[in-house]
Short mmCIF file of C-alpha atoms in Angstrom, two decimals:
data_model
loop_
_atom_site.label_atom_id
_atom_site.label_comp_id
_atom_site.label_asym_id
_atom_site.label_seq_id
_atom_site.Cartn_x
_atom_site.Cartn_y
_atom_site.Cartn_z
CA UNK A 1 124.61 114.22 87.78
CA UNK A 2 122.89 115.99 90.64
CA UNK A 3 122.89 114.65 94.16
CA UNK A 4 119.47 114.74 95.76
CA UNK A 5 119.60 115.15 99.51
CA UNK A 6 116.71 115.95 101.81
CA UNK A 7 115.78 117.60 105.06
CA UNK A 8 114.88 114.62 107.21
CA UNK A 9 112.94 116.85 109.64
CA UNK A 10 113.69 117.70 113.25
CA UNK A 11 113.06 114.18 114.52
CA UNK A 12 115.68 112.69 112.22
CA UNK A 13 118.12 115.58 112.55
CA UNK A 14 118.39 114.84 116.25
CA UNK A 15 119.97 111.51 115.28
CA UNK A 16 122.66 112.98 113.03
CA UNK A 17 125.26 112.44 115.73
CA UNK A 18 124.53 108.71 115.62
CA UNK A 19 125.36 108.49 111.93
CA UNK A 20 128.47 110.65 112.02
CA UNK A 21 129.71 110.40 115.60
CA UNK A 22 132.55 108.47 117.15
CA UNK A 23 132.04 105.89 119.86
CA UNK A 24 133.41 102.73 121.37
CA UNK A 25 131.58 100.30 119.07
CA UNK A 26 133.14 97.93 116.57
CA UNK A 27 134.54 100.30 113.99
CA UNK A 28 134.66 97.56 111.39
CA UNK A 29 130.90 97.16 111.66
CA UNK A 30 130.55 100.89 111.09
CA UNK A 31 128.38 101.55 114.13
CA UNK A 32 129.37 103.75 117.04
CA UNK A 33 127.96 103.15 120.51
CA UNK A 34 124.57 104.88 120.77
CA UNK A 35 124.50 108.15 122.73
CA UNK A 36 122.39 108.21 125.90
CA UNK A 37 119.43 109.85 124.17
CA UNK A 38 119.08 107.01 121.66
CA UNK A 39 117.25 103.80 122.56
CA UNK A 40 120.02 101.24 122.99
CA UNK A 41 117.83 98.57 121.37
CA UNK A 42 117.98 100.39 118.02
CA UNK A 43 119.51 98.24 115.34
CA UNK A 44 118.64 94.87 116.80
CA UNK A 45 117.15 92.63 114.12
CA UNK A 46 114.83 90.98 116.58
CA UNK A 47 113.73 93.81 118.87
CA UNK A 48 110.20 95.16 119.25
CA UNK A 49 111.12 98.82 118.77
CA UNK A 50 109.06 101.21 116.69
CA UNK A 51 109.14 100.75 112.93
CA UNK A 52 109.32 104.52 112.43
CA UNK A 53 112.76 106.08 112.02
CA UNK A 54 113.02 109.80 111.34
CA UNK A 55 109.43 109.70 110.07
CA UNK A 56 110.15 106.78 107.70
CA UNK A 57 108.16 103.60 108.29
CA UNK A 58 109.71 100.14 108.01
CA UNK A 59 108.21 96.78 108.86
CA UNK A 60 109.88 94.91 111.70
CA UNK A 61 110.82 91.25 111.19
CA UNK A 62 113.15 88.64 112.62
CA UNK A 63 115.77 86.82 110.55
CA UNK A 64 114.91 83.34 109.36
CA UNK A 65 116.21 80.83 111.95
CA UNK A 66 118.13 77.61 111.43
CA UNK A 67 115.77 74.67 110.88
CA UNK A 68 116.66 71.07 111.67
CA UNK A 69 116.16 68.78 108.70
CA UNK A 70 114.95 66.07 111.09
CA UNK A 71 111.94 68.32 111.74
CA UNK A 72 111.46 69.81 108.25
CA UNK A 73 113.75 69.02 105.34
CA UNK A 74 111.92 71.21 102.80
CA UNK A 75 112.03 75.00 102.48
CA UNK A 76 109.63 76.91 100.21
CA UNK A 77 109.53 80.59 99.28
CA UNK A 78 108.31 83.02 96.64
CA UNK A 79 110.82 84.97 94.56
CA UNK A 80 111.28 88.67 95.26
CA UNK A 81 112.52 90.89 92.43
CA UNK A 82 112.54 94.17 94.40
CA UNK A 83 115.63 96.32 94.89
CA UNK A 84 114.26 99.14 97.04
CA UNK A 85 115.89 98.12 100.32
CA UNK A 86 119.39 98.40 98.86
CA UNK A 87 118.75 101.85 97.39
CA UNK A 88 117.25 103.06 100.67
CA UNK A 89 120.44 102.03 102.50
CA UNK A 90 122.48 103.92 99.93
CA UNK A 91 120.39 107.04 100.55
CA UNK A 92 120.97 106.84 104.30
CA UNK A 93 124.71 106.30 103.90
CA UNK A 94 125.30 109.05 101.32
CA UNK A 95 123.35 111.43 103.57
CA UNK A 96 125.45 110.58 106.63
CA UNK A 97 122.96 108.44 108.53
CA UNK A 98 122.96 104.97 110.05
CA UNK A 99 120.96 102.44 108.04
CA UNK A 100 117.95 101.32 110.14
CA UNK A 101 118.17 97.56 110.66
CA UNK A 102 114.48 97.13 109.93
CA UNK A 103 114.98 98.60 106.45
CA UNK A 104 117.44 95.84 105.47
CA UNK A 105 115.89 93.04 103.41
CA UNK A 106 118.86 90.98 102.24
CA UNK A 107 117.02 89.41 99.30
CA UNK A 108 116.58 92.93 97.87
CA UNK A 109 120.28 93.62 98.31
CA UNK A 110 121.05 90.49 96.30
CA UNK A 111 118.42 91.10 93.63
CA UNK A 112 119.39 94.73 93.11
CA UNK A 113 122.29 93.32 91.07
CA UNK A 114 122.30 91.36 87.82
CA UNK A 115 124.26 88.09 87.99
CA UNK A 116 125.97 86.35 85.11
CA UNK A 117 123.59 83.40 84.91
CA UNK A 118 122.93 81.31 81.82
CA UNK A 119 119.86 82.25 79.80
CA UNK A 120 116.85 79.92 79.40
CA UNK A 121 116.69 77.39 76.58
CA UNK A 122 114.32 74.71 75.24
CA UNK A 123 111.38 77.11 75.08
CA UNK A 124 111.48 77.97 78.80
CA UNK A 125 111.16 81.52 80.10
CA UNK A 126 113.39 80.72 83.09
CA UNK A 127 116.71 78.97 83.70
CA UNK A 128 117.91 77.82 87.13
CA UNK A 129 121.35 77.00 88.51
CA UNK A 130 123.00 76.30 91.87
CA UNK A 131 126.39 75.85 93.52
CA UNK A 132 127.66 75.19 97.02
CA UNK A 133 130.87 76.13 98.81
CA UNK A 134 132.35 77.13 102.15
CA UNK A 135 130.55 79.78 104.21
CA UNK A 136 132.86 82.80 104.63
CA UNK A 137 131.49 83.92 108.01
CA UNK A 138 131.39 80.45 109.60
CA UNK A 139 134.13 78.01 108.68
CA UNK A 140 132.09 75.06 109.95
CA UNK A 141 129.14 75.83 107.66
CA UNK A 142 128.52 75.79 103.91
CA UNK A 143 126.71 78.17 101.59
CA UNK A 144 124.25 77.12 98.89
CA UNK A 145 123.57 79.68 96.15
CA UNK A 146 120.45 79.42 93.98
CA UNK A 147 120.35 81.32 90.70
CA UNK A 148 117.37 82.11 88.46
CA UNK A 149 117.30 84.06 85.20
CA UNK A 150 114.30 85.32 83.26
CA UNK A 151 114.27 85.20 79.48
CA UNK A 152 115.77 88.23 77.76
CA UNK A 153 113.58 89.93 75.16
CA UNK A 154 114.48 92.10 72.20
CA UNK A 155 112.61 95.40 71.95
CA UNK A 156 110.54 93.91 69.12
CA UNK A 157 109.47 91.02 71.38
CA UNK A 158 108.22 93.16 74.28
CA UNK A 159 104.41 93.38 74.21
CA UNK A 160 102.66 96.70 73.81
CA UNK A 161 102.29 98.64 77.07
CA UNK A 162 99.13 99.97 78.68
CA UNK A 163 100.59 102.04 81.54
CA UNK A 164 98.78 104.22 84.01
CA UNK A 165 101.12 106.61 85.81
CA UNK A 166 99.63 107.20 89.28
CA UNK A 167 101.41 110.29 90.59
CA UNK A 168 101.39 111.64 94.14
CA UNK A 169 101.26 115.45 93.89
CA UNK A 170 100.56 116.12 97.56
CA UNK A 171 102.53 118.73 99.48
CA UNK A 172 104.94 116.16 100.88
CA UNK A 173 106.21 115.52 97.32
CA UNK A 174 107.36 119.11 96.78
CA UNK A 175 111.10 118.61 97.31
CA UNK A 176 113.53 118.15 94.41
CA UNK A 177 114.35 114.57 95.39
CA UNK A 178 110.69 113.60 95.01
CA UNK A 179 108.39 115.07 92.34
CA UNK A 180 111.13 116.70 90.25
CA UNK A 181 113.07 113.45 90.11
CA UNK A 182 109.92 111.47 89.36
CA UNK A 183 108.99 113.77 86.48
CA UNK A 184 112.46 113.38 85.01
CA UNK A 185 112.22 109.59 85.26
CA UNK A 186 108.79 109.44 83.64
CA UNK A 187 110.04 111.46 80.68
CA UNK A 188 112.98 109.09 80.24
CA UNK A 189 110.59 106.15 80.22
CA UNK A 190 108.33 107.85 77.64
CA UNK A 191 111.31 108.53 75.37
CA UNK A 192 112.24 104.82 75.47
CA UNK A 193 108.77 103.37 74.81
CA UNK A 194 107.29 102.29 71.49
CA UNK A 195 105.03 104.59 69.44
CA UNK A 196 101.97 102.35 69.92
CA UNK A 197 102.40 102.03 73.70
CA UNK A 198 99.74 103.83 75.72
CA UNK A 199 100.04 106.06 78.80
CA UNK A 200 97.45 107.56 81.12
CA UNK A 201 98.18 109.88 84.06
CA UNK A 202 96.16 109.99 87.28
CA UNK A 203 97.19 112.44 90.00
CA UNK A 204 96.19 112.69 93.62
CA UNK A 205 96.50 115.11 96.51
CA UNK A 206 93.42 116.58 98.17
CA UNK A 207 91.53 115.51 95.04
CA UNK A 208 91.93 112.68 92.57
CA UNK A 209 92.15 113.71 88.93
CA UNK A 210 92.71 112.07 85.57
CA UNK A 211 95.30 114.44 84.12
CA UNK A 212 95.76 112.56 80.83
CA UNK A 213 93.47 110.15 79.02
CA UNK A 214 95.11 107.05 77.57
CA UNK A 215 97.45 108.42 74.87
CA UNK A 216 99.75 106.68 72.42
CA UNK A 217 103.45 107.39 72.92
CA UNK A 218 103.75 108.60 69.34
CA UNK A 219 102.09 111.70 70.82
CA UNK A 220 105.01 112.06 73.22
CA UNK A 221 104.85 115.87 73.26
CA UNK A 222 101.32 115.69 74.69
CA UNK A 223 102.38 113.22 77.37
CA UNK A 224 105.48 115.22 78.33
CA UNK A 225 103.40 118.39 78.49
CA UNK A 226 101.09 116.68 81.00
CA UNK A 227 104.09 115.54 83.05
CA UNK A 228 105.41 119.12 83.09
CA UNK A 229 102.11 120.26 84.62
CA UNK A 230 102.64 118.17 87.77
CA UNK A 231 102.92 120.35 90.87
CA UNK A 232 102.84 119.32 94.54
CA UNK A 233 100.21 120.69 96.92
CA UNK A 234 97.62 119.48 99.45
CA UNK A 235 97.00 116.24 101.34
CA UNK A 236 97.28 112.64 100.12
CA UNK A 237 94.16 110.69 99.12
CA UNK A 238 96.04 107.71 97.78
CA UNK A 239 93.37 105.04 98.28
CA UNK A 240 90.82 106.68 95.97
CA UNK A 241 93.57 107.38 93.46
CA UNK A 242 94.58 103.72 93.35
CA UNK A 243 91.01 102.78 92.54
CA UNK A 244 90.79 105.33 89.71
CA UNK A 245 94.15 104.22 88.27
CA UNK A 246 93.09 100.58 88.21
CA UNK A 247 89.77 101.46 86.60
CA UNK A 248 91.65 103.43 83.95
CA UNK A 249 93.92 100.43 83.32
CA UNK A 250 90.87 98.15 83.03
CA UNK A 251 89.18 100.55 80.60
CA UNK A 252 92.12 100.12 78.20
CA UNK A 253 92.90 96.52 79.13
CA UNK A 254 94.24 94.20 76.45
CA UNK A 255 95.22 90.64 77.44
CA UNK A 256 98.07 90.78 74.92
CA UNK A 257 99.51 93.94 76.51
CA UNK A 258 101.61 94.71 79.56
CA UNK A 259 98.83 96.25 81.64
CA UNK A 260 100.42 98.05 84.60
CA UNK A 261 99.88 100.79 87.16
CA UNK A 262 103.11 102.67 88.00
CA UNK A 263 102.77 104.41 91.36
CA UNK A 264 105.19 107.21 92.27
CA UNK A 265 104.96 108.42 95.87
CA UNK A 266 106.65 108.90 99.23
CA UNK A 267 103.90 106.65 100.61
CA UNK A 268 102.29 109.22 102.88
CA UNK A 269 98.60 108.33 102.45
CA UNK A 270 96.65 110.43 104.95
CA UNK A 271 93.18 110.70 103.42
CA UNK A 272 90.63 108.13 102.20
CA UNK A 273 91.68 104.48 102.32
CA UNK A 274 94.89 104.56 104.39
CA UNK A 275 95.33 101.14 106.01
CA UNK A 276 97.89 98.84 104.40
CA UNK A 277 95.52 95.87 104.68
CA UNK A 278 92.75 97.66 102.77
CA UNK A 279 95.18 98.83 100.10
CA UNK A 280 96.68 95.35 99.64
CA UNK A 281 93.19 93.87 99.31
CA UNK A 282 92.46 96.35 96.53
CA UNK A 283 95.64 95.73 94.54
CA UNK A 284 95.29 91.97 94.97
CA UNK A 285 91.82 92.03 93.45
CA UNK A 286 93.07 93.85 90.35
CA UNK A 287 96.18 91.66 90.09
CA UNK A 288 93.85 88.72 89.59
CA UNK A 289 92.35 90.62 86.64
CA UNK A 290 95.77 90.96 84.98
CA UNK A 291 96.83 94.45 86.10
CA UNK A 292 100.41 94.54 87.40
CA UNK A 293 101.79 97.07 89.89
CA UNK A 294 105.12 98.89 90.09
CA UNK A 295 105.80 101.03 93.18
CA UNK A 296 108.40 103.79 93.04
CA UNK A 297 109.37 105.32 96.38
CA UNK A 298 110.89 108.79 96.67
CA UNK A 299 112.44 110.97 99.34
CA UNK A 300 112.91 110.73 103.07
CA UNK A 301 111.11 112.06 106.11
CA UNK A 302 107.79 110.27 105.64
CA UNK A 303 108.68 107.33 103.39
CA UNK A 304 106.18 104.52 104.00
CA UNK A 305 108.41 101.66 102.90
CA UNK A 306 106.30 99.08 104.72
CA UNK A 307 103.14 100.01 102.80
CA UNK A 308 104.81 100.16 99.38
CA UNK A 309 106.55 96.83 99.77
CA UNK A 310 103.30 95.22 100.86
CA UNK A 311 101.12 96.52 98.02
CA UNK A 312 103.75 95.68 95.41
CA UNK A 313 103.98 92.12 96.77
CA UNK A 314 100.21 91.70 96.59
CA UNK A 315 99.85 93.51 93.27
CA UNK A 316 102.02 91.25 91.10
CA UNK A 317 104.63 93.95 91.08
CA UNK A 318 108.00 95.25 92.12
CA UNK A 319 109.15 98.03 94.41
CA UNK A 320 112.02 100.40 93.67
CA UNK A 321 113.38 103.33 95.63
CA UNK A 322 114.60 106.23 93.49
CA UNK A 323 117.26 108.26 95.29
CA UNK A 324 119.18 109.78 92.39
CA UNK A 325 119.32 110.31 88.65
CA UNK A 326 121.57 107.24 88.41
CA UNK A 327 118.88 105.07 89.98
CA UNK A 328 116.27 106.69 87.78
CA UNK A 329 118.29 105.67 84.71
CA UNK A 330 118.73 102.13 86.08
CA UNK A 331 115.00 101.58 86.55
CA UNK A 332 113.57 103.57 83.64
CA UNK A 333 116.23 103.05 80.96
CA UNK A 334 118.88 100.37 81.56
CA UNK A 335 116.42 97.82 82.97
CA UNK A 336 113.14 99.04 81.48
CA UNK A 337 112.42 95.63 79.91
CA UNK A 338 111.87 94.31 83.44
CA UNK A 339 108.56 96.12 83.56
CA UNK A 340 107.32 93.11 81.55
CA UNK A 341 107.01 89.85 83.48
CA UNK A 342 108.24 86.68 81.76
CA UNK A 343 107.65 84.45 84.81
CA UNK A 344 104.58 84.73 86.99
CA UNK A 345 103.84 83.21 90.40
CA UNK A 346 107.45 82.03 90.60
CA UNK A 347 108.24 79.78 93.58
CA UNK A 348 111.31 77.97 94.88
CA UNK A 349 111.49 74.81 96.95
CA UNK A 350 114.66 73.23 98.32
CA UNK A 351 114.68 69.76 99.87
CA UNK A 352 117.78 68.77 101.86
CA UNK A 353 118.98 65.22 102.43
CA UNK A 354 118.66 64.77 106.19
CA UNK A 355 121.39 62.11 106.13
CA UNK A 356 123.81 64.79 104.94
CA UNK A 357 122.41 68.09 106.25
CA UNK A 358 121.73 68.73 109.92
CA UNK A 359 120.35 72.29 109.71
CA UNK A 360 119.78 75.04 107.16
CA UNK A 361 118.81 78.72 107.11
CA UNK A 362 117.35 80.75 104.24
CA UNK A 363 119.09 84.14 104.23
CA UNK A 364 116.47 86.82 103.61
CA UNK A 365 113.03 86.31 102.03
CA UNK A 366 111.47 86.49 105.52
CA UNK A 367 108.15 87.80 104.23
CA UNK A 368 108.19 85.49 101.21
CA UNK A 369 108.30 82.08 102.92
CA UNK A 370 105.50 79.67 102.02
CA UNK A 371 104.03 76.43 103.28
CA UNK A 372 105.34 73.26 101.66
CA UNK A 373 101.97 72.35 100.13
CA UNK A 374 101.60 75.79 98.51
CA UNK A 375 104.42 75.07 96.08
CA UNK A 376 102.28 73.02 93.68
CA UNK A 377 99.12 75.07 94.28
CA UNK A 378 98.74 77.19 91.14
CA UNK A 379 96.08 79.30 92.85
CA UNK A 380 98.62 80.52 95.39
CA UNK A 381 100.10 83.90 94.46
CA UNK A 382 103.88 84.31 94.29
CA UNK A 383 106.44 86.71 92.79
CA UNK A 384 107.13 87.82 89.24
CA UNK A 385 110.39 87.95 87.28
CA UNK A 386 110.95 90.59 84.61
CA UNK A 387 112.56 90.06 81.22
CA UNK A 388 116.30 89.49 81.60
CA UNK A 389 116.11 89.70 85.39
CA UNK A 390 118.15 87.51 87.73
CA UNK A 391 117.08 86.28 91.17
CA UNK A 392 119.53 85.00 93.79
CA UNK A 393 118.96 83.19 97.10
CA UNK A 394 121.38 81.81 99.68
CA UNK A 395 121.10 79.07 102.29
CA UNK A 396 123.55 78.63 105.13
CA UNK A 397 123.90 74.89 105.66
CA UNK A 398 125.22 72.77 108.54
CA UNK A 399 126.37 69.26 107.67
CA UNK A 400 125.86 66.34 110.04
CA UNK A 401 128.67 66.07 112.58
CA UNK A 402 130.92 63.13 112.07
CA UNK A 403 129.28 62.15 108.81
CA UNK A 404 131.64 60.27 106.54
CA UNK A 405 130.89 61.97 103.24
CA UNK A 406 133.70 60.43 101.23
CA UNK A 407 131.62 57.31 100.63
CA UNK A 408 128.49 59.36 99.83
CA UNK A 409 129.82 61.44 96.93
CA UNK A 410 127.09 60.22 94.61
CA UNK A 411 124.22 60.83 97.01
CA UNK A 412 121.90 63.80 96.70
CA UNK A 413 122.81 66.76 98.90
CA UNK A 414 119.84 68.97 97.98
CA UNK A 415 117.15 69.24 95.33
CA UNK A 416 116.16 72.66 93.96
CA UNK A 417 112.64 72.72 92.48
CA UNK A 418 111.18 75.76 90.77
CA UNK A 419 107.73 76.56 89.35
CA UNK A 420 106.50 79.48 87.24
CA UNK A 421 103.76 80.44 84.79
CA UNK A 422 104.37 82.06 81.42
CA UNK A 423 101.05 83.88 81.83
CA UNK A 424 99.00 84.39 84.96
CA UNK A 425 96.25 81.96 83.96
CA UNK A 426 98.55 79.20 82.69
CA UNK A 427 99.44 76.01 84.51
CA UNK A 428 102.78 76.25 86.27
CA UNK A 429 105.90 74.79 84.65
CA UNK A 430 108.27 72.78 86.88
CA UNK A 431 112.07 72.90 86.72
CA UNK A 432 114.53 70.88 88.80
CA UNK A 433 118.22 71.00 89.72
CA UNK A 434 119.87 68.30 91.84
CA UNK A 435 123.13 68.74 93.74
CA UNK A 436 125.19 65.79 94.97
CA UNK A 437 127.55 65.50 97.90
CA UNK A 438 130.38 65.68 95.37
CA UNK A 439 129.30 69.23 94.51
CA UNK A 440 130.13 70.30 98.07
CA UNK A 441 133.77 69.34 97.60
CA UNK A 442 134.12 70.18 93.93
CA UNK A 443 137.72 71.29 93.45
CA UNK A 444 136.79 73.64 90.63
CA UNK A 445 136.80 77.29 91.67
CA UNK A 446 133.45 78.72 92.70
CA UNK A 447 132.07 81.38 90.37
CA UNK A 448 132.39 85.12 90.86
CA UNK A 449 128.62 85.06 91.39
CA UNK A 450 129.04 82.81 94.44
CA UNK A 451 131.55 85.05 96.20
CA UNK A 452 129.88 88.31 95.17
CA UNK A 453 126.54 87.06 96.54
CA UNK A 454 128.27 85.98 99.76
CA UNK A 455 129.79 89.46 100.09
CA UNK A 456 126.44 91.17 99.56
CA UNK A 457 124.79 88.91 102.14
CA UNK A 458 127.58 89.54 104.66
CA UNK A 459 127.16 93.31 104.12
CA UNK A 460 123.42 93.03 104.71
CA UNK A 461 123.82 90.94 107.86
CA UNK A 462 126.25 93.46 109.34
CA UNK A 463 123.85 96.33 108.62
CA UNK A 464 121.02 94.34 110.23
CA UNK A 465 123.26 93.42 113.16
CA UNK A 466 121.96 89.93 112.52
CA UNK A 467 122.43 87.38 115.28
CA UNK A 468 123.51 85.01 112.49
CA UNK A 469 126.30 87.16 111.04
CA UNK A 470 129.03 85.04 112.65
CA UNK A 471 132.43 86.43 111.72
CA UNK A 472 131.01 88.71 109.02
CA UNK A 473 132.43 92.24 108.97
CA UNK A 474 132.39 95.05 106.46
CA UNK A 475 136.05 94.25 105.71
CA UNK A 476 135.15 90.64 104.91
CA UNK A 477 132.22 91.70 102.75
CA UNK A 478 134.37 94.21 100.89
CA UNK A 479 137.07 91.64 100.20
CA UNK A 480 134.53 89.16 98.83
CA UNK A 481 132.95 91.78 96.56
CA UNK A 482 136.14 93.50 95.37
CA UNK A 483 137.77 90.23 94.38
CA UNK A 484 134.76 89.06 92.37
CA UNK A 485 133.19 92.12 90.72
CA UNK A 486 132.60 90.25 87.45
CA UNK A 487 130.60 92.00 84.73
CA UNK A 488 129.65 95.52 85.77
CA UNK A 489 128.60 97.53 82.68
CA UNK A 490 126.96 100.37 84.63
CA UNK A 491 129.21 100.41 87.68
CA UNK A 492 126.59 99.27 90.21
CA UNK A 493 128.90 96.67 91.76
CA UNK A 494 131.81 99.10 92.03
CA UNK A 495 129.48 101.56 93.75
CA UNK A 496 128.81 98.95 96.45
CA UNK A 497 132.49 99.16 97.45
CA UNK A 498 132.10 102.91 97.92
CA UNK A 499 129.07 102.36 100.16
CA UNK A 500 130.96 99.81 102.23
CA UNK A 501 133.69 102.39 102.78
CA UNK A 502 131.07 104.86 103.99
CA UNK A 503 129.83 102.34 106.55
CA UNK A 504 133.37 101.76 107.80
#
């Protein structure tokens, strides 16, 4: 395997000492004290510093706070199946750089991994589960883990694909970790598709061009030949290209197919429609017509992470960051069935018993929170879950002080409600899981999934320098993960241990 590194540009190179230097900071957190030429506020999860780091753009956000159940006992959020944030952190670490706190979205760290959850039954496309145990970084708190799994599909069950590859061939894509890696990934996807699947290719730089008309994959040589023609040059007119790609998808639209635009770019739109709000409005309009979106981010130096996450969220899609051939194989080969959504507009709602729970905090999902009344509103857009995909969420929970729980073992501790649609225009299907007070003190060992998820969350909170990280350290996170690796057929979980060592 090749390692794809990148010249971050002069602005980022000036920060190399921060990533590799030695200082007086907490070595276990992996961060040295910032040199005098670096803004001391860098790395704070709640600061108002610029969202640009070395030319890469990340959206700033504050961690979800603790909420008193006496004020609001119900928490609602949309699922998020992305994994880009985790891969971006890996790229920074393997290249010798500090991970920008604003790039860390803990839900994407959790959902990068596949958990060993039970598959759906009784005709459902989704199965849900939950468990609660002690919180590793705060001995006075508890941790509630929610688990969701999408139905697995055999190759013969996956609907025919109508894909439009929308490829950025502007000058900024010229490095080997961008266009060359993208071309390799597209070929792998073509080789793993069905003969009757269809592919179109639209390219954009200074001009927008349809490089390949919709072509069946049984003509793979023609498709691969078109991919081989891709060369980077010129500026980036991404807005017009998005419009052409969606129109191409609509021209070959089949309601029985997986109709999807797959965008590969570093996100540097500098011509035509460039504002994130205008782009999200466009993708949202086509999502309502049944065209899904997958965003693939490449390279460093001008990665517009904020834009790609936003348009994937609004386009009924997912966002992945491709930093290596290993990641390319994960997205395009090992998990290719996830390009097909088995659960649409998927939403979670947790209601805590205020007699038992004093406060709670949803870890991650900051830009996915919803109003309580939006949960049962089928017109309200939410996230999608691919075939065989697992989704994980964690709540940190504070029990009422002095509460005598021994006599309340049979009472409800929390109720986990879930809604999803099998198809976009269907009515939503409700699922429910109830946890009792007895589940808090269940003497049976918690699952590997519980502790692994806790370790991933602790790792993310340390990287974010979260004000809620409590006693979490990289050492703690590593111990939780290493002791509960569980199933790891492709080595993704073991790789996390290597990344933790790089932080330390």
